[in-house]
mmCIF file of C-alpha atoms in Angstrom:
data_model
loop_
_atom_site.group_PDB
_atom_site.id
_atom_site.type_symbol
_atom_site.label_atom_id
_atom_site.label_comp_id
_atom_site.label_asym_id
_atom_site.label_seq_id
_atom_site.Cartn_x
_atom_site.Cartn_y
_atom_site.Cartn_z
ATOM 1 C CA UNK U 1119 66.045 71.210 55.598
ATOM 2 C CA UNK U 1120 66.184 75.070 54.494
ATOM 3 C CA UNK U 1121 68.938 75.568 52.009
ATOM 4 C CA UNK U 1122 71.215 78.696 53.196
ATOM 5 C CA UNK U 1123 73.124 80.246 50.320
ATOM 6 C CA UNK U 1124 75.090 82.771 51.490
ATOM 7 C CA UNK U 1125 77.710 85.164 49.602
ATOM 8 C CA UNK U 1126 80.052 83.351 47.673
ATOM 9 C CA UNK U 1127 82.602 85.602 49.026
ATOM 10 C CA UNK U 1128 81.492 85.121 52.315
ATOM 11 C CA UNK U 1129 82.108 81.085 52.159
ATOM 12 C CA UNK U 1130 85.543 81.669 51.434
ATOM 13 C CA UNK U 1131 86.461 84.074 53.963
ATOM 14 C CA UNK U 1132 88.432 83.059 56.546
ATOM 15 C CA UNK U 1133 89.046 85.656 59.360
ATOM 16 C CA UNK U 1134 92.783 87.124 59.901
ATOM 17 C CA UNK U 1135 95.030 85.715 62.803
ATOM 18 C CA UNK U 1136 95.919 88.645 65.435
ATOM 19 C CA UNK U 1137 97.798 89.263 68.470
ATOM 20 C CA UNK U 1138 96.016 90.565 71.894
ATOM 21 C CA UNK U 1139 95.380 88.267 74.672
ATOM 22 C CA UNK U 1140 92.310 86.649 73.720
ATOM 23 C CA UNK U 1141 93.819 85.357 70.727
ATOM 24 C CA UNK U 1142 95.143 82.563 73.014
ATOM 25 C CA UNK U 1143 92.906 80.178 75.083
ATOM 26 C CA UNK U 1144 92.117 80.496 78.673
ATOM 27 C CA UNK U 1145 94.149 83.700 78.870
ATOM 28 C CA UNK U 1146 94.959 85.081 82.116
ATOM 29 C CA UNK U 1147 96.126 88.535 83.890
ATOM 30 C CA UNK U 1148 99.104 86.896 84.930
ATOM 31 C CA UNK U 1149 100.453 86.856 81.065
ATOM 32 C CA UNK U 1150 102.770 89.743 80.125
ATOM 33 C CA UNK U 1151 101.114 90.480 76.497
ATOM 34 C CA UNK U 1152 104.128 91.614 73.721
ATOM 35 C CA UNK U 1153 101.777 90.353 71.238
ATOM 36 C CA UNK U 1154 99.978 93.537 70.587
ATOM 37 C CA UNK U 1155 101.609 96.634 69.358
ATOM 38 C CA UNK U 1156 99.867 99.332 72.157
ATOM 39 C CA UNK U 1157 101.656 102.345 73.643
ATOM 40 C CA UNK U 1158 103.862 101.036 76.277
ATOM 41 C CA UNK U 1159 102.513 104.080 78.353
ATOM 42 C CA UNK U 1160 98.744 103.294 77.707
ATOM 43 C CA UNK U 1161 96.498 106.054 77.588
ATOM 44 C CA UNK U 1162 96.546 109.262 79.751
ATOM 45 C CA UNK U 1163 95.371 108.675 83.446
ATOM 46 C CA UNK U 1164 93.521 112.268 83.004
ATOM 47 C CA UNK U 1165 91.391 110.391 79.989
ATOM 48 C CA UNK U 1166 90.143 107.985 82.699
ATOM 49 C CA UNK U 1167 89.243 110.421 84.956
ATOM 50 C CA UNK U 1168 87.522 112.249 82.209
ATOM 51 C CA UNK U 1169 85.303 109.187 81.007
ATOM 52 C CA UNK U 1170 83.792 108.823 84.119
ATOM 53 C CA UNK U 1171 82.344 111.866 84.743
ATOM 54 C CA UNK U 1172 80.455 111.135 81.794
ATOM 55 C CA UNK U 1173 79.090 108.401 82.484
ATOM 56 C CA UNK U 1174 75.428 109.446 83.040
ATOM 57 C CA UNK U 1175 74.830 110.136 79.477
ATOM 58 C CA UNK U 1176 75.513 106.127 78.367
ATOM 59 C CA UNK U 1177 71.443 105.844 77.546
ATOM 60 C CA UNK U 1178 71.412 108.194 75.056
ATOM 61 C CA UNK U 1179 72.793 107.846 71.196
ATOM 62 C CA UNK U 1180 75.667 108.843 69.981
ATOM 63 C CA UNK U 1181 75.987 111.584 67.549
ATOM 64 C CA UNK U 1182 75.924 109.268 64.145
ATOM 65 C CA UNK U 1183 78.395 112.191 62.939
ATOM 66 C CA UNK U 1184 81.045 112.410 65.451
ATOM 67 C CA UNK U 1185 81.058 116.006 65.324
ATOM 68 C CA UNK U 1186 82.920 116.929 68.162
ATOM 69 C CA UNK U 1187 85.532 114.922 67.901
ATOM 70 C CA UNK U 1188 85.784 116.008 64.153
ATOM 71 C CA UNK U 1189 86.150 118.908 65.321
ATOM 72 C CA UNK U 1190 88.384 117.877 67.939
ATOM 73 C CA UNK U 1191 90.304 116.633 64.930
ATOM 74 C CA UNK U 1192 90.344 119.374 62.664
ATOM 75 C CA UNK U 1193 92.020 121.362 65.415
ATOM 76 C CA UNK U 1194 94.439 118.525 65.372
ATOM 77 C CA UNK U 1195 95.370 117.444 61.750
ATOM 78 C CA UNK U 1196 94.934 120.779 59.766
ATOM 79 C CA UNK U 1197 92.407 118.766 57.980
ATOM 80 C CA UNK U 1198 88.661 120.368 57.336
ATOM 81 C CA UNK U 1199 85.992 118.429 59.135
ATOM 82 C CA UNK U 1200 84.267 117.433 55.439
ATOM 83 C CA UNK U 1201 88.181 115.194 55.002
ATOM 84 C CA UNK U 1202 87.309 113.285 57.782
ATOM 85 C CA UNK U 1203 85.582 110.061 58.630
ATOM 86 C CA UNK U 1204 85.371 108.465 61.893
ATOM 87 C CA UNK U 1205 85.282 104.432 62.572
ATOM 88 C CA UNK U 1206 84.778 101.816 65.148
ATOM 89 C CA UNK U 1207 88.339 101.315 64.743
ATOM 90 C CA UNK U 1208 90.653 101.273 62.014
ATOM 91 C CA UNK U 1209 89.746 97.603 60.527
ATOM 92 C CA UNK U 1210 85.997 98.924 60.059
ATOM 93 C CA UNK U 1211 87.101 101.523 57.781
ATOM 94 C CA UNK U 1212 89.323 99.068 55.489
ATOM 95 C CA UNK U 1213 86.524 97.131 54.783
ATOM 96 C CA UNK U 1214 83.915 99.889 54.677
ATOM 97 C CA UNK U 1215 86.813 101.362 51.965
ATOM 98 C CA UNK U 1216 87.000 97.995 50.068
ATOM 99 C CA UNK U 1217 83.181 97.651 49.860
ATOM 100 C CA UNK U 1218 83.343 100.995 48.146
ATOM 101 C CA UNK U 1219 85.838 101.460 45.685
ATOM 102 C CA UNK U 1220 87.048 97.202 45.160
ATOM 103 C CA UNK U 1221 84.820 95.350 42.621
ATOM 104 C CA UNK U 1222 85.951 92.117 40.436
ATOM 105 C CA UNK U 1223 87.751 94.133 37.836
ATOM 106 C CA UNK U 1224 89.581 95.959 40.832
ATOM 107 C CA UNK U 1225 93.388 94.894 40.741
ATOM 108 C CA UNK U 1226 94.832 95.991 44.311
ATOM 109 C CA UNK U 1227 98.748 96.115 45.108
ATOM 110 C CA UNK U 1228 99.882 94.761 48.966
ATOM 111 C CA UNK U 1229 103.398 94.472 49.340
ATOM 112 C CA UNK U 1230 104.180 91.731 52.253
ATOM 113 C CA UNK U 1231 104.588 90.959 54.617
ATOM 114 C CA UNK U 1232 101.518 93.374 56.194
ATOM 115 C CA UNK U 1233 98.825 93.785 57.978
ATOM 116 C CA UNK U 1234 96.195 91.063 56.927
ATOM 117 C CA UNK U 1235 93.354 92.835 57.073
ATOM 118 C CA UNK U 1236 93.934 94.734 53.932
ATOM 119 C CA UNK U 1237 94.147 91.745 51.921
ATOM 120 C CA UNK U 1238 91.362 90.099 53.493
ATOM 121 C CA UNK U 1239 88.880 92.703 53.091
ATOM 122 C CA UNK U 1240 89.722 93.152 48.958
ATOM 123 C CA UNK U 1241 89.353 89.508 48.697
ATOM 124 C CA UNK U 1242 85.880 89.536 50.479
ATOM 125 C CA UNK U 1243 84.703 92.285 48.270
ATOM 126 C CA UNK U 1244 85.944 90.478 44.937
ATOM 127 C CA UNK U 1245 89.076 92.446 44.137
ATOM 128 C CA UNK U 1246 92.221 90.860 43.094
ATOM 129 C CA UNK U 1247 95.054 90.991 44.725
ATOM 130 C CA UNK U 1248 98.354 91.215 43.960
ATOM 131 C CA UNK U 1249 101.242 90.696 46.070
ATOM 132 C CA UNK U 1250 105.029 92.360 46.159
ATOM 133 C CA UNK U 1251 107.032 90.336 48.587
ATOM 134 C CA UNK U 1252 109.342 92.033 50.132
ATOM 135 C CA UNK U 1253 111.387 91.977 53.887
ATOM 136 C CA UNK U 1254 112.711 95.604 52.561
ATOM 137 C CA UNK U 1255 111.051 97.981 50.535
ATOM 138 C CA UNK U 1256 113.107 100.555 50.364
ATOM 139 C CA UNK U 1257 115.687 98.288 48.750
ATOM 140 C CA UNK U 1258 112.867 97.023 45.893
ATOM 141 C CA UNK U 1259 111.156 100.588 45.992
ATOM 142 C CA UNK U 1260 111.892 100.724 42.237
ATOM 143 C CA UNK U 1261 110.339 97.310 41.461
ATOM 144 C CA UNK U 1262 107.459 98.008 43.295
ATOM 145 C CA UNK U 1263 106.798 101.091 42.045
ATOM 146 C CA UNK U 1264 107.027 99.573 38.485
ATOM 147 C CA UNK U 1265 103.778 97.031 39.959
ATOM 148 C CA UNK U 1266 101.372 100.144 40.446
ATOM 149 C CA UNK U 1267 98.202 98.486 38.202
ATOM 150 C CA UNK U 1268 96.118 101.506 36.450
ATOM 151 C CA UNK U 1269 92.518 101.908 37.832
ATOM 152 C CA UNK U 1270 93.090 100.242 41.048
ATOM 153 C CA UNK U 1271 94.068 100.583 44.537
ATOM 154 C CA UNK U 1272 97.756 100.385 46.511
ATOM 155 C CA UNK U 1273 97.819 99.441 50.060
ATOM 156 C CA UNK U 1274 100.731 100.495 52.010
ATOM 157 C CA UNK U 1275 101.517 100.771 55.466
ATOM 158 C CA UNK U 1276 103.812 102.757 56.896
ATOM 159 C CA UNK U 1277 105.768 102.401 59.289
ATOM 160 C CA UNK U 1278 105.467 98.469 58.374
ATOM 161 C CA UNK U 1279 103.526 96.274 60.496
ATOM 162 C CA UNK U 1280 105.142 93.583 60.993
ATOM 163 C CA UNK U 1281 108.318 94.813 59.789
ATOM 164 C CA UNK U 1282 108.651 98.117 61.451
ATOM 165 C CA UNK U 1283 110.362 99.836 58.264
ATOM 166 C CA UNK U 1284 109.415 103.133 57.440
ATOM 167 C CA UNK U 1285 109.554 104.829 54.312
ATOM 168 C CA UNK U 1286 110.581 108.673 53.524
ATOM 169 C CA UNK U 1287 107.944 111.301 52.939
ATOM 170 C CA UNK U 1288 109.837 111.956 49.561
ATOM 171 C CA UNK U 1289 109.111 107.687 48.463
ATOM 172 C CA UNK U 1290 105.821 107.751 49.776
ATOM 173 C CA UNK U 1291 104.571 110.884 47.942
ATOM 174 C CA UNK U 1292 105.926 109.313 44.780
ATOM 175 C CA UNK U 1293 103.581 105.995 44.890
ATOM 176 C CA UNK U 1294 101.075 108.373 45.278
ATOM 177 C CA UNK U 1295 102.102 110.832 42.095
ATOM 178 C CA UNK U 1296 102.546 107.624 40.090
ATOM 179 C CA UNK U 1297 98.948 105.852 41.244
ATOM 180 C CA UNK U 1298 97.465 109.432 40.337
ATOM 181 C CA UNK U 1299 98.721 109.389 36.988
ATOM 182 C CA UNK U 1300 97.430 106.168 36.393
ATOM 183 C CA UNK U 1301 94.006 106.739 38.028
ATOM 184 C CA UNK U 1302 94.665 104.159 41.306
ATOM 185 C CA UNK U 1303 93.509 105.192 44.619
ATOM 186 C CA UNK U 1304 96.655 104.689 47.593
ATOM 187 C CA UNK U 1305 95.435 103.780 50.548
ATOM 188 C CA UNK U 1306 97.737 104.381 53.551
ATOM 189 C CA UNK U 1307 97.655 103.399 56.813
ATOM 190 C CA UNK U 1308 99.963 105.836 59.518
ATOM 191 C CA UNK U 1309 98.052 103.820 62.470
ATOM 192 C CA UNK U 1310 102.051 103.980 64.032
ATOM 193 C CA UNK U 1311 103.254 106.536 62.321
ATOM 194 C CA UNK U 1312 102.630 108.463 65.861
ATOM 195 C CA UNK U 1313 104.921 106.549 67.796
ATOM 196 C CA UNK U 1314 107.803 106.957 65.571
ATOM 197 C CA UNK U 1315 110.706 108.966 67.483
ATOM 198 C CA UNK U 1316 112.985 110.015 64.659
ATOM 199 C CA UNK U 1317 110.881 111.063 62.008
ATOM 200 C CA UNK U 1318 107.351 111.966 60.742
ATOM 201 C CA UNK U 1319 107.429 111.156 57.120
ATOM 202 C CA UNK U 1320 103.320 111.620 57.446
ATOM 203 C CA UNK U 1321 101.345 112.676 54.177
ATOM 204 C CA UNK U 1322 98.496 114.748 56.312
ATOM 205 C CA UNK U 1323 99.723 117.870 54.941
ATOM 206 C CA UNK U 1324 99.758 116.044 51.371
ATOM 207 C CA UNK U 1325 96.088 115.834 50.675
ATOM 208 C CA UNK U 1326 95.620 119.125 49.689
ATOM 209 C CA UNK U 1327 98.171 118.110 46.245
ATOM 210 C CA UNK U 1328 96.068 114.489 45.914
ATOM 211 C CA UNK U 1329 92.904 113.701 45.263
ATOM 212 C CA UNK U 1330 93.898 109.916 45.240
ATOM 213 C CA UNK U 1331 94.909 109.725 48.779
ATOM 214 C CA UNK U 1332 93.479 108.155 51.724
ATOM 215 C CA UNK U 1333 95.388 108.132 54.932
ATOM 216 C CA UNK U 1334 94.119 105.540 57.914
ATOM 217 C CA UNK U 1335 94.567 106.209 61.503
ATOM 218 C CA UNK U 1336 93.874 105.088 65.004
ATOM 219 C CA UNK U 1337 93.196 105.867 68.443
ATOM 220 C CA UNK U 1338 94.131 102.028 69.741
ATOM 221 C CA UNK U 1339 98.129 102.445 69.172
ATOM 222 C CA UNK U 1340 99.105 105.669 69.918
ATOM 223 C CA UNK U 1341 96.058 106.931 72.567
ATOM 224 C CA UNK U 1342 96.527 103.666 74.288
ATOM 225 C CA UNK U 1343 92.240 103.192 73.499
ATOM 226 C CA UNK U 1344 92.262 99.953 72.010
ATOM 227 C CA UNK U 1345 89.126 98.644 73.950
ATOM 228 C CA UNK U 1346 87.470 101.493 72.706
ATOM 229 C CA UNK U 1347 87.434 100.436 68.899
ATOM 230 C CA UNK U 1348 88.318 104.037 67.116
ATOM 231 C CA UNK U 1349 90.121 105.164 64.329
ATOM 232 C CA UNK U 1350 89.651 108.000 61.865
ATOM 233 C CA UNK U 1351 90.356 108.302 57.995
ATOM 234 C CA UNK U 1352 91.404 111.538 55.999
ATOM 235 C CA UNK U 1353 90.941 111.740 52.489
ATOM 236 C CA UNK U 1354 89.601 114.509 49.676
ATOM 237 C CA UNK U 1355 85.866 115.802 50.077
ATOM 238 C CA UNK U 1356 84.992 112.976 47.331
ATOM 239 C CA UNK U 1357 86.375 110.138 48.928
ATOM 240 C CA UNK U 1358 85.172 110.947 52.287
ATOM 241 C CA UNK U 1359 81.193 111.987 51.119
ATOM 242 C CA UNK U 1360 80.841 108.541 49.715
ATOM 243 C CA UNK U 1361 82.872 106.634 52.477
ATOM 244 C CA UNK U 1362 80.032 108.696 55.019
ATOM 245 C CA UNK U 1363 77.300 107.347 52.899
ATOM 246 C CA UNK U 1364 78.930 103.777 53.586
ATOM 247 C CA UNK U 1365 79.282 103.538 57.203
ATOM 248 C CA UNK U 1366 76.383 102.188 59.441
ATOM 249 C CA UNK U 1367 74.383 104.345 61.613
ATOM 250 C CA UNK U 1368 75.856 105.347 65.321
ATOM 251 C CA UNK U 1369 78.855 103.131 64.379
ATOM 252 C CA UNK U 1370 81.069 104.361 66.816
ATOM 253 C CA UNK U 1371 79.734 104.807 70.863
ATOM 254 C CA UNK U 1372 79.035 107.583 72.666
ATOM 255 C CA UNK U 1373 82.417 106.276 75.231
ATOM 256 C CA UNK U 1374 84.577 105.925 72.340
ATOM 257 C CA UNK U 1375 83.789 109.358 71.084
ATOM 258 C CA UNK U 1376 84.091 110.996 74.353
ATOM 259 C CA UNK U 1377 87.667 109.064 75.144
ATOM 260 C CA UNK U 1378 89.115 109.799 71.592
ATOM 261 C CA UNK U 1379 88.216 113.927 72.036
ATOM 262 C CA UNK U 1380 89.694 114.021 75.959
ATOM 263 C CA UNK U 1381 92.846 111.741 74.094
ATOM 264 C CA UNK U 1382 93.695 114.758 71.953
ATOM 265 C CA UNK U 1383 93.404 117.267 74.631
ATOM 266 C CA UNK U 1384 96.476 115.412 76.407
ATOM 267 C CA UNK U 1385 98.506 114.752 72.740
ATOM 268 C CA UNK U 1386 102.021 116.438 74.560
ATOM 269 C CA UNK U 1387 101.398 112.759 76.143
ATOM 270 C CA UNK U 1388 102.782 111.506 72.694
ATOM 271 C CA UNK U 1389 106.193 112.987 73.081
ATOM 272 C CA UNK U 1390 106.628 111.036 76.243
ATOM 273 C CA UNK U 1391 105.576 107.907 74.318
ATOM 274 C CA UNK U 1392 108.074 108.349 72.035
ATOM 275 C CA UNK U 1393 110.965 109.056 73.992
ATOM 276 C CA UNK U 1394 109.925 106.038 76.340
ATOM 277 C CA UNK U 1395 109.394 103.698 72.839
ATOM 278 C CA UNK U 1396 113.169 104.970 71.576
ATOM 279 C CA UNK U 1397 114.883 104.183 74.962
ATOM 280 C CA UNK U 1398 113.374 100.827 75.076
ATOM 281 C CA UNK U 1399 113.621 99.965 71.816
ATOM 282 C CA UNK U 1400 117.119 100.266 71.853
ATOM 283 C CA UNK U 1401 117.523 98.719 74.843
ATOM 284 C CA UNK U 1402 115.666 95.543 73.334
ATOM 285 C CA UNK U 1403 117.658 95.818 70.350
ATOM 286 C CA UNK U 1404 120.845 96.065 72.153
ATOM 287 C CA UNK U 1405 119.606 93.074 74.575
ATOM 288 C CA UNK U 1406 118.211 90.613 71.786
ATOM 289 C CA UNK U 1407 121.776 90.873 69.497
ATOM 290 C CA UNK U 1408 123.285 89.138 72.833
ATOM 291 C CA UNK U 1409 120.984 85.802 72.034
ATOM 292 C CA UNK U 1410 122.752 83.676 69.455
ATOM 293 C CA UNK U 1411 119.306 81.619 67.806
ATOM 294 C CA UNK U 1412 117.742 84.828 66.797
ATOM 295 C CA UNK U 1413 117.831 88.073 64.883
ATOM 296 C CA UNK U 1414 116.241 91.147 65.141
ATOM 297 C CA UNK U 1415 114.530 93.266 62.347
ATOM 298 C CA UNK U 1416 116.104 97.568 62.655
ATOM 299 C CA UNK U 1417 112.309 98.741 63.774
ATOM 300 C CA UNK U 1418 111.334 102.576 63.520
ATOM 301 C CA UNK U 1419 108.096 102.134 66.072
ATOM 302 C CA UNK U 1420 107.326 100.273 68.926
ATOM 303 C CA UNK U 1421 107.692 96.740 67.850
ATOM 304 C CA UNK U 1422 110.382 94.635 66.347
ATOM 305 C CA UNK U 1423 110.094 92.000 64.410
ATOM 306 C CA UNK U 1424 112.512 88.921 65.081
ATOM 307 C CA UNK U 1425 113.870 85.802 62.786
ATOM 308 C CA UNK U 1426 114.597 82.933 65.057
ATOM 309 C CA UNK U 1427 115.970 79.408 64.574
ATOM 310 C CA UNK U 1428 113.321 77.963 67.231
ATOM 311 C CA UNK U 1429 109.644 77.093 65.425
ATOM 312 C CA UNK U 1430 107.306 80.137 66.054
ATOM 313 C CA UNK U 1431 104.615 78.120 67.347
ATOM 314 C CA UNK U 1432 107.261 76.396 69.607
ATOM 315 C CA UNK U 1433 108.706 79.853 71.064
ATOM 316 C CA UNK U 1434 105.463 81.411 71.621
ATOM 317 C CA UNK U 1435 103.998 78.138 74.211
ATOM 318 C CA UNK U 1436 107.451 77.913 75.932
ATOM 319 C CA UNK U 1437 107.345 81.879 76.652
ATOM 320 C CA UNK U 1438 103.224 81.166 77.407
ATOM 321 C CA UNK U 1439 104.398 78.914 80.054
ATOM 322 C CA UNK U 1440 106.413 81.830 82.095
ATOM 323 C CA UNK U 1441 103.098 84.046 81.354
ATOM 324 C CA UNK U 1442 105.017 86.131 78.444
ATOM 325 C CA UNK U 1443 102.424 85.807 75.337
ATOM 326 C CA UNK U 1444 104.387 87.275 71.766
ATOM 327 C CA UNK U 1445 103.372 87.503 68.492
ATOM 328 C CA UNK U 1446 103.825 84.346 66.115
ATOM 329 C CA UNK U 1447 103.973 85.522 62.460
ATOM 330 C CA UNK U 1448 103.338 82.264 60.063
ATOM 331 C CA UNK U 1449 100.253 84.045 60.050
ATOM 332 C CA UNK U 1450 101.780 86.527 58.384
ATOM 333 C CA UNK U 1451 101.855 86.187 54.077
ATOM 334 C CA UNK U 1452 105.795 86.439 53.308
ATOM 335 C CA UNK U 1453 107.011 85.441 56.473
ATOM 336 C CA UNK U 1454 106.761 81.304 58.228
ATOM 337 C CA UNK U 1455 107.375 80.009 61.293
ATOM 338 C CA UNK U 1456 110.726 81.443 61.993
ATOM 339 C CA UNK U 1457 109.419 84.498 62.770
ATOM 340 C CA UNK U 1458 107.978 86.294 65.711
ATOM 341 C CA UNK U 1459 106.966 89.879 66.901
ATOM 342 C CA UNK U 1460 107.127 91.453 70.436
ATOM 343 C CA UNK U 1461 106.444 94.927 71.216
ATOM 344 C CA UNK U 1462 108.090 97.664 73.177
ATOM 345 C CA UNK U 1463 107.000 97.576 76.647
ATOM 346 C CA UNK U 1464 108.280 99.340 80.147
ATOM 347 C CA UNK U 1465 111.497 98.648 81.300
ATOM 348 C CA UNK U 1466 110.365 95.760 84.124
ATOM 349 C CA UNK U 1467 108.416 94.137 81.272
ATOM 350 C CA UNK U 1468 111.120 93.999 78.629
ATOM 351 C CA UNK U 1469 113.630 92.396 81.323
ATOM 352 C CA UNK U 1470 111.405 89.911 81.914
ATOM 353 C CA UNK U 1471 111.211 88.993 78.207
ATOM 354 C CA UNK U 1472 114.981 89.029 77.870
ATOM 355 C CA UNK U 1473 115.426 87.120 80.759
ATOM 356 C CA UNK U 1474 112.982 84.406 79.901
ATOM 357 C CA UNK U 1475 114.274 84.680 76.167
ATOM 358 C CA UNK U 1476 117.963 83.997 77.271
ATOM 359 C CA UNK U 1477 117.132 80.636 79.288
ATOM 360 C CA UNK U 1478 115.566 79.085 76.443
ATOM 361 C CA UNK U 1479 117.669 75.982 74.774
ATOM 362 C CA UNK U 1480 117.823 75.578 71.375
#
């Protein structure tokens, strides 16, 4: 028999949990999906129109480069074409950044609960992790900064996934100046920060000050293009040169390009988004403190995170039964099974959910 002996790494791996409707057997277009943090709103109708009038150049290659659309991008960041990177999506550039700059000396800070991906790209590529649990941040912001390891890498996302808390401009710049002074890249992800109504604590107009900063984001949450697979990074010249050398050729298709640079033309559409997200939201919020066996995390984006007295995994196959699919977050490191997600949706959508939330015994 041949003997297979793959990465060590590799053997231990074991993929991340996520929401979407295919995480679920058999699903079907019946089911109502909360699971998945998406604009409410999708993506503009005028990007669908768009798409298909380009349709006829599908047998030829995409531009390996993305130029266009880092143009497209320059035009709408502030942020020279040589800062940015394009991705087939925003997980493909966390591990593409991990397999760069995380190596078995590498000691990488993830506060928790997070997205999962972070930590289970430094663990595939050697690093070691270390872990600040924490439901608020802002309230151990002092203790966390105090965990900032010297030659390494800080992961933070903000606004939180799956917490929804977002931190100032004025804390997140100081990880940052503390991580430079100790020679630690920070790696943030702002794949929400878009769909945030009340503020823009954004550090896009920060890289110029730091050459330690990388800032992820996406065209799935906020564009509404998550079948696409697209996301973008911005970082210093450095960072970015070596992070191009990285990436595999014609990683992101021609479709995905084209839909990402017609997205920004129609970016007003993101004011609408977020006046739709902050009138839902609160109605949700306002709605969900009426049920007595759960409690509701304050959210600054378009998903709330809920503690609840039923069993996660319970909850989420008696809502599957009226077609509702949500979130269940043992997944999650930090949290267990009293804890589940949902995400903003329309106004018919997030009835349905309260209805179907209210007739369930406890």
């Amino acid at each position: 028999m041949l003997k297979i002996t793959p990465n060590p790494n590799t053997v231990k791996h074991v993929p991340a949990a996520h929401g979407g409707i295919f995480s679920i057997k058999n699903p079907d277009e019946k089911i109502v999906d909360f699971s998945s943090n998406v604009n409410p709103l999708g993506c503009h109708p005028n990007v669908k129109k768009y798409l298909k009038n380009h349709l006829n150049q599908i047998h030829v290659y995409p531009d390996s480069e993305s130029t266009r659309l880092r143009s497209n991008l320059k035009w709408f960041t502030g942020i020279n074409t040589s800062q940015i990177l394009i991705g087939n999506g925003a997980t493909e550039i966390i591990y593409n950044f991990c397999s760069t700059f995380v190596n078995k000396k590498s000691k990488v800070l993830i506060p928790c609960p997070t997205f999962s991906e972070y930590e289970k790209a430094v663990n595939f590529f050697g690093g070691k992790t270390i872990t600040f649990r924490t439901l608020n941040l802002k309230i151990d912001f002092q203790k966390f900064l105090k965990k900032i390891p010297t030659k390494g890498i800080v992961f933070i996302c903000n606004p939180n996934n799956p917490t929804g808390e977002i931190l100032s401009k004025k804390e997140m710049e100081e990880i940052v100046k503390i991580a430079e002074k100790k020679s630690t890249l920070v790696f943030v992800d702002e794949t929400f920060i878009e769909l945030v109504p009340d503020s823009n604590p954004s550090l896009v107009k920060s890289l110029k000050s730091y050459q330690n900063l990388f800032i992820l984001r996406s065209f799935t949450k906020s564009f509404g293009l998550a079948g696409l697979r697209i996301g973008y990074g911005l970082g210093s010249k450095n960072i970015i040169e070596i992070l191009q050398r990285v990436k595999i050729p014609w990683n992101v298709n021609y479709i995905a390009q084209t839909a990402a640079s017609a997205a920004l033309c129609y970016s007003d559409f993101l004011e609408k988004s977020r006046k739709n997200i902050k009138k839902e939201n609160l109605f949700l919020m306002n709605s969900l403190s009426k049920i007595e066996w759960l409690s509701c995390f304050s959210s600054s984006t378009n998903f709330i995170l809920i503690k609840t007295k039923i069993n996660s995994k319970l909850l989420q196959k008696k809502l599957l039964k009226k077609n509702i699919l949500v979130r269940d977050c043992s997944t999650f490191c930090g949290l267990d099974e009293n804890y589940i997600r949902i995400a903003v949706k329309n106004r018919i959508q997030n009835k349905l959910l309260i209805k179907e939330l209210g007739e369930i015994k406890w």
